[in-house]
Coordinates of C-alpha atoms in Angstrom, one line a residue:
M457 CA 38.6 -80.3 155.3
A458 CA 38.5 -80.5 151.5
D459 CA 35.2 -81.2 149.7
P460 CA 34.7 -84.8 148.4
T461 CA 35.9 -85.0 144.8
Y462 CA 33.4 -85.4 142.0
T463 CA 34.3 -86.8 138.6
P464 CA 31.9 -85.6 135.9
P465 CA 30.5 -88.2 133.7
A466 CA 31.2 -88.1 130.0
V467 CA 27.6 -86.9 129.3
W468 CA 25.6 -85.0 131.9
T469 CA 22.0 -86.2 132.6
H470 CA 19.3 -84.6 134.8
D471 CA 18.8 -86.1 138.2
A472 CA 15.4 -85.0 139.5
E473 CA 16.3 -86.2 143.0
N474 CA 19.3 -83.9 143.2
G475 CA 17.9 -80.4 143.0
G476 CA 17.6 -79.4 146.6
R477 CA 15.0 -76.8 147.4
F478 CA 14.1 -76.2 143.8
A479 CA 14.1 -79.8 142.6
A480 CA 10.4 -79.8 141.8
I481 CA 10.6 -77.0 139.3
N482 CA 14.2 -77.0 137.9
R483 CA 14.6 -78.8 134.6
P484 CA 17.1 -78.4 131.7
T485 CA 14.4 -77.6 129.2
A486 CA 12.4 -74.5 128.3
G487 CA 8.8 -73.9 127.3
A488 CA 5.3 -74.1 128.8
R489 CA 4.3 -77.0 131.1
E490 CA 0.7 -76.0 131.6
D491 CA -1.8 -74.3 129.3
K492 CA -3.0 -71.2 131.3
D493 CA -3.7 -67.6 130.3
L494 CA -2.4 -64.7 132.4
P495 CA -4.8 -62.3 134.1
V496 CA -5.2 -58.9 132.5
G497 CA -6.2 -55.6 134.2
E498 CA -7.4 -52.3 133.0
H499 CA -4.1 -50.4 132.6
D500 CA -1.7 -50.3 129.7
F501 CA 1.1 -51.9 131.7
Q502 CA 0.6 -55.4 133.0
L503 CA 3.4 -56.6 135.2
Y504 CA 3.8 -60.3 136.2
S505 CA 6.3 -60.6 139.0
L506 CA 7.2 -61.5 142.6
A507 CA 8.9 -59.3 145.2
T508 CA 12.3 -60.9 144.8
P509 CA 15.3 -58.6 144.3
N510 CA 14.9 -58.8 140.5
G511 CA 11.1 -58.4 140.7
V512 CA 11.3 -55.4 143.0
K513 CA 13.3 -53.5 140.5
A514 CA 10.2 -53.2 138.2
T515 CA 7.7 -52.3 140.9
I516 CA 10.1 -49.6 142.4
M517 CA 10.4 -48.2 138.9
F518 CA 6.7 -47.9 138.4
E519 CA 6.1 -46.4 141.8
E520 CA 9.0 -43.9 141.3
L521 CA 7.4 -42.9 137.9
L522 CA 4.1 -42.3 139.6
E523 CA 5.7 -40.4 142.5
A524 CA 7.4 -38.2 139.9
G525 CA 4.0 -37.3 138.4
H526 CA 3.8 -39.7 135.4
S527 CA 0.2 -40.6 135.9
D528 CA 0.1 -42.7 132.7
A529 CA 2.5 -45.1 134.3
E530 CA -0.3 -46.7 136.2
Y531 CA 0.0 -50.4 136.1
D532 CA -1.5 -53.7 137.2
A533 CA 0.9 -56.1 139.1
W534 CA 0.1 -59.8 139.3
T535 CA 2.0 -62.2 141.5
V536 CA 3.7 -65.1 139.8
N537 CA 4.5 -67.8 142.4
I538 CA 7.9 -69.2 141.1
S539 CA 7.9 -71.9 143.9
D540 CA 4.9 -73.7 142.4
G541 CA 6.0 -73.3 138.8
S542 CA 3.6 -70.5 137.7
Q543 CA 6.3 -69.1 135.5
F544 CA 6.0 -72.2 133.2
T545 CA 2.3 -71.6 132.2
S546 CA 1.7 -70.9 128.5
G547 CA 0.6 -67.3 129.2
F548 CA 3.8 -66.4 131.1
V549 CA 6.1 -68.2 128.6
D550 CA 4.5 -66.1 125.8
V551 CA 5.6 -63.0 127.7
N552 CA 9.0 -64.4 128.8
P553 CA 10.3 -67.5 127.0
N554 CA 13.0 -67.7 129.7
S555 CA 10.4 -68.2 132.4
K556 CA 11.8 -65.7 134.9
I557 CA 10.2 -62.8 136.7
P558 CA 9.7 -60.0 136.1
A559 CA 7.9 -59.8 132.8
L560 CA 5.9 -56.9 131.4
L561 CA 3.3 -56.3 128.7
D562 CA 3.1 -52.7 127.4
S563 CA -0.1 -52.0 125.5
S564 CA 0.4 -48.2 125.4
G565 CA 1.3 -48.1 121.7
D566 CA -0.1 -49.3 118.5
Q567 CA 1.0 -52.9 119.2
P568 CA 1.5 -54.7 122.5
V569 CA 5.1 -55.1 123.4
R570 CA 6.6 -57.7 125.7
I571 CA 9.6 -56.9 127.7
F572 CA 11.5 -59.5 129.8
E573 CA 14.6 -59.2 131.9
S574 CA 14.6 -56.6 134.7
G575 CA 17.3 -54.4 133.1
A576 CA 15.4 -54.3 129.9
I577 CA 12.2 -53.3 131.7
L578 CA 13.9 -50.5 133.5
L579 CA 15.5 -49.2 130.3
H580 CA 12.2 -49.5 128.4
L581 CA 10.3 -47.5 131.0
A582 CA 13.1 -44.9 131.4
E583 CA 13.2 -44.2 127.7
K584 CA 9.4 -44.2 127.4
F585 CA 8.8 -41.7 130.1
G586 CA 12.1 -39.8 129.8
A587 CA 12.9 -40.4 133.5
F588 CA 15.7 -41.7 135.6
L589 CA 18.1 -41.9 132.7
P590 CA 20.1 -38.9 131.6
T591 CA 20.5 -37.8 128.0
D592 CA 23.8 -36.0 128.4
H593 CA 27.4 -37.3 128.7
T594 CA 26.5 -39.1 132.0
R595 CA 24.2 -41.6 130.2
A596 CA 27.0 -43.9 129.5
E597 CA 28.1 -44.0 133.2
V598 CA 24.5 -44.8 134.3
L599 CA 24.2 -47.6 131.7
S600 CA 27.6 -49.0 132.7
W601 CA 26.4 -49.3 136.3
L602 CA 23.1 -50.7 135.3
F603 CA 24.7 -53.5 133.3
W604 CA 27.3 -54.0 136.1
Q605 CA 24.5 -54.9 138.3
I606 CA 22.8 -57.1 135.8
G607 CA 26.0 -59.0 135.3
S608 CA 26.8 -59.2 139.0
A609 CA 23.4 -60.5 140.3
P610 CA 24.0 -64.2 139.3
F611 CA 27.2 -64.3 141.4
I612 CA 25.3 -63.0 144.5
G613 CA 22.1 -64.9 144.1
G614 CA 22.7 -68.1 142.1
G615 CA 26.3 -68.2 143.5
F616 CA 26.6 -67.1 147.1
G617 CA 22.9 -67.2 148.0
H618 CA 22.4 -70.7 146.6
F619 CA 25.5 -72.4 148.1
Y620 CA 25.4 -70.5 151.4
A621 CA 21.6 -70.7 152.1
Y622 CA 19.8 -73.1 149.7
A623 CA 22.1 -76.0 148.6
P624 CA 21.2 -79.3 150.3
E625 CA 24.8 -79.7 151.4
K626 CA 27.3 -77.1 152.4
Y627 CA 30.6 -77.2 150.5
E628 CA 33.6 -75.0 151.4
Y629 CA 34.9 -74.3 148.0
P630 CA 31.7 -72.7 146.3
I631 CA 30.8 -70.8 149.5
N632 CA 34.3 -69.3 149.7
R633 CA 34.4 -68.6 145.9
Y634 CA 31.1 -66.7 145.9
A635 CA 31.5 -65.1 149.3
M636 CA 34.7 -63.5 147.9
E637 CA 33.0 -62.3 144.8
T638 CA 30.0 -60.9 146.7
K639 CA 32.3 -59.0 149.0
R640 CA 34.3 -57.7 146.0
L641 CA 31.1 -56.4 144.4
F642 CA 30.1 -54.7 147.6
D643 CA 33.6 -53.1 147.6
V644 CA 33.2 -51.9 144.0
A645 CA 29.9 -50.2 145.0
D646 CA 31.3 -48.9 148.3
Q647 CA 34.3 -47.2 146.6
R648 CA 32.0 -45.7 143.9
L649 CA 29.6 -44.4 146.5
A650 CA 32.4 -42.8 148.5
Q651 CA 33.0 -40.6 145.5
S652 CA 29.4 -40.1 144.3
E653 CA 26.0 -39.7 145.9
Y654 CA 24.5 -42.2 143.5
L655 CA 26.0 -44.9 141.3
G656 CA 25.6 -42.9 138.1
G657 CA 26.6 -39.6 139.5
K658 CA 24.8 -36.8 141.2
D659 CA 21.3 -37.9 140.2
Y660 CA 19.1 -40.9 141.1
T661 CA 18.7 -43.2 138.1
I662 CA 17.8 -46.7 137.0
A663 CA 21.3 -47.8 138.0
D664 CA 20.3 -47.2 141.6
I665 CA 16.8 -48.7 141.1
A666 CA 18.4 -51.9 139.7
T667 CA 21.1 -52.2 142.4
F668 CA 19.2 -51.3 145.6
P669 CA 17.0 -54.4 145.8
W670 CA 20.1 -56.7 145.7
L671 CA 22.3 -54.7 148.2
A672 CA 19.7 -53.5 150.6
P673 CA 18.6 -56.9 152.0
F674 CA 22.3 -57.6 153.0
V675 CA 22.5 -54.2 154.8
F676 CA 19.2 -54.9 156.6
G677 CA 20.0 -58.5 157.3
T678 CA 16.9 -59.9 155.6
I679 CA 18.4 -62.2 153.0
Y680 CA 20.2 -65.6 153.1
N681 CA 20.0 -66.3 156.8
E682 CA 23.1 -64.8 158.6
A683 CA 24.7 -63.5 155.4
K684 CA 25.0 -59.9 156.8
T685 CA 27.3 -61.2 159.6
F686 CA 29.0 -63.8 157.6
L687 CA 30.1 -61.2 155.0
S688 CA 30.7 -58.4 157.4
I689 CA 28.4 -56.1 155.5
D690 CA 28.7 -53.3 158.0
E691 CA 32.2 -52.7 156.7
Y692 CA 30.7 -51.1 153.6
E693 CA 29.6 -47.8 155.2
H694 CA 29.0 -45.9 151.9
V695 CA 26.8 -48.7 150.6
G696 CA 24.9 -48.5 154.0
R697 CA 24.5 -44.7 153.6
W698 CA 23.2 -45.1 150.1
V699 CA 20.8 -48.0 151.0
R700 CA 19.2 -46.1 153.9
Q701 CA 18.9 -42.9 151.8
L702 CA 17.0 -44.8 149.0
A703 CA 15.0 -46.8 151.5
D704 CA 13.3 -43.6 152.7
R705 CA 12.0 -42.7 149.2
P706 CA 8.2 -43.1 149.0
G707 CA 8.4 -44.9 145.6
V708 CA 10.9 -47.4 147.0
R709 CA 8.9 -48.0 150.1
R710 CA 5.8 -48.8 148.1
G711 CA 7.6 -50.8 145.4
R712 CA 9.2 -53.1 147.9
I713 CA 5.9 -54.6 149.0
V714 CA 4.1 -55.0 145.6
N715 CA 3.8 -58.7 144.7
K716 CA 5.1 -59.7 148.2
A717 CA 3.6 -63.0 149.2
W718 CA 5.3 -63.6 152.6
G719 CA 5.7 -61.9 156.0
D720 CA 2.9 -60.1 158.0
E721 CA -0.4 -59.7 156.2
D722 CA -0.1 -55.9 156.3
E723 CA 3.2 -56.1 154.4
Q724 CA 1.9 -58.3 151.6
M725 CA 0.3 -57.2 148.3
L726 CA -0.4 -60.1 146.0
E727 CA -1.9 -57.8 143.4
R728 CA -1.6 -54.1 142.8
H729 CA -4.1 -52.1 140.6
S730 CA -4.2 -48.6 142.0
A731 CA -2.7 -46.4 144.7
A732 CA -5.7 -47.3 146.9
D733 CA -4.3 -50.8 147.3
F734 CA -1.6 -49.4 149.7
E735 CA -4.2 -48.2 152.2
G736 CA -3.7 -50.1 155.4
K737 CA -0.4 -51.6 154.3
K738 CA 2.9 -51.2 156.2
F739 CA 5.6 -49.9 153.9

């Protein structure tokens, strides 16, 4: 059956009653809604995030840097609860005017630097530490896959995930539209990974770190209800191989639970300030 038709008005207006699960926080305006400072720890890097696919990119990057021996990559990670609007406090908006996680303050230089958007954080840290980003002719390939992921995420999350799992009503057209695009993106990755061990080539890079948190939950069946079955994710065997390979990396295992505020208590980590915080945790 076709969806009911909707005729847009001449001028759109915000209806606070028609926002579904996120109605309490979604508004068509930017800026701070509450005057509140952010917590600050002892390390040069202060990360404000949540263990969503975009947030996990940053924590995996930090844990991979530490695993690789970059001891000066120690960081403090603070949970920002995006469900209660913590991303709209004045302190967070000062770091990220777009009010999205993750956001990073880097005080390792002469002047503090703010970095927002997950891809920018990965690129900043890769260049700062000279890690997970090649400097030879393969650099362009890695950056291409990094920005492929950044551009693809809204179709998967705000597109498929929203209409399939979160929208207050289920409509056939948007679900079909974004299911098709999500499967196409999986096929892009699957064909690439049939040719190459990693997205950027023979080495593990920030392209893999960026993409893993979005594709892995589909492979493991832990995102958007029954999405794994609905999208026949097991068809993408090369993506599955790559996901399981990366999931075994110690840095990935640790990074996936930092700023996690749900699940069993031994899988949660609201704050992370040192390696000792992982003691007793399941990761």
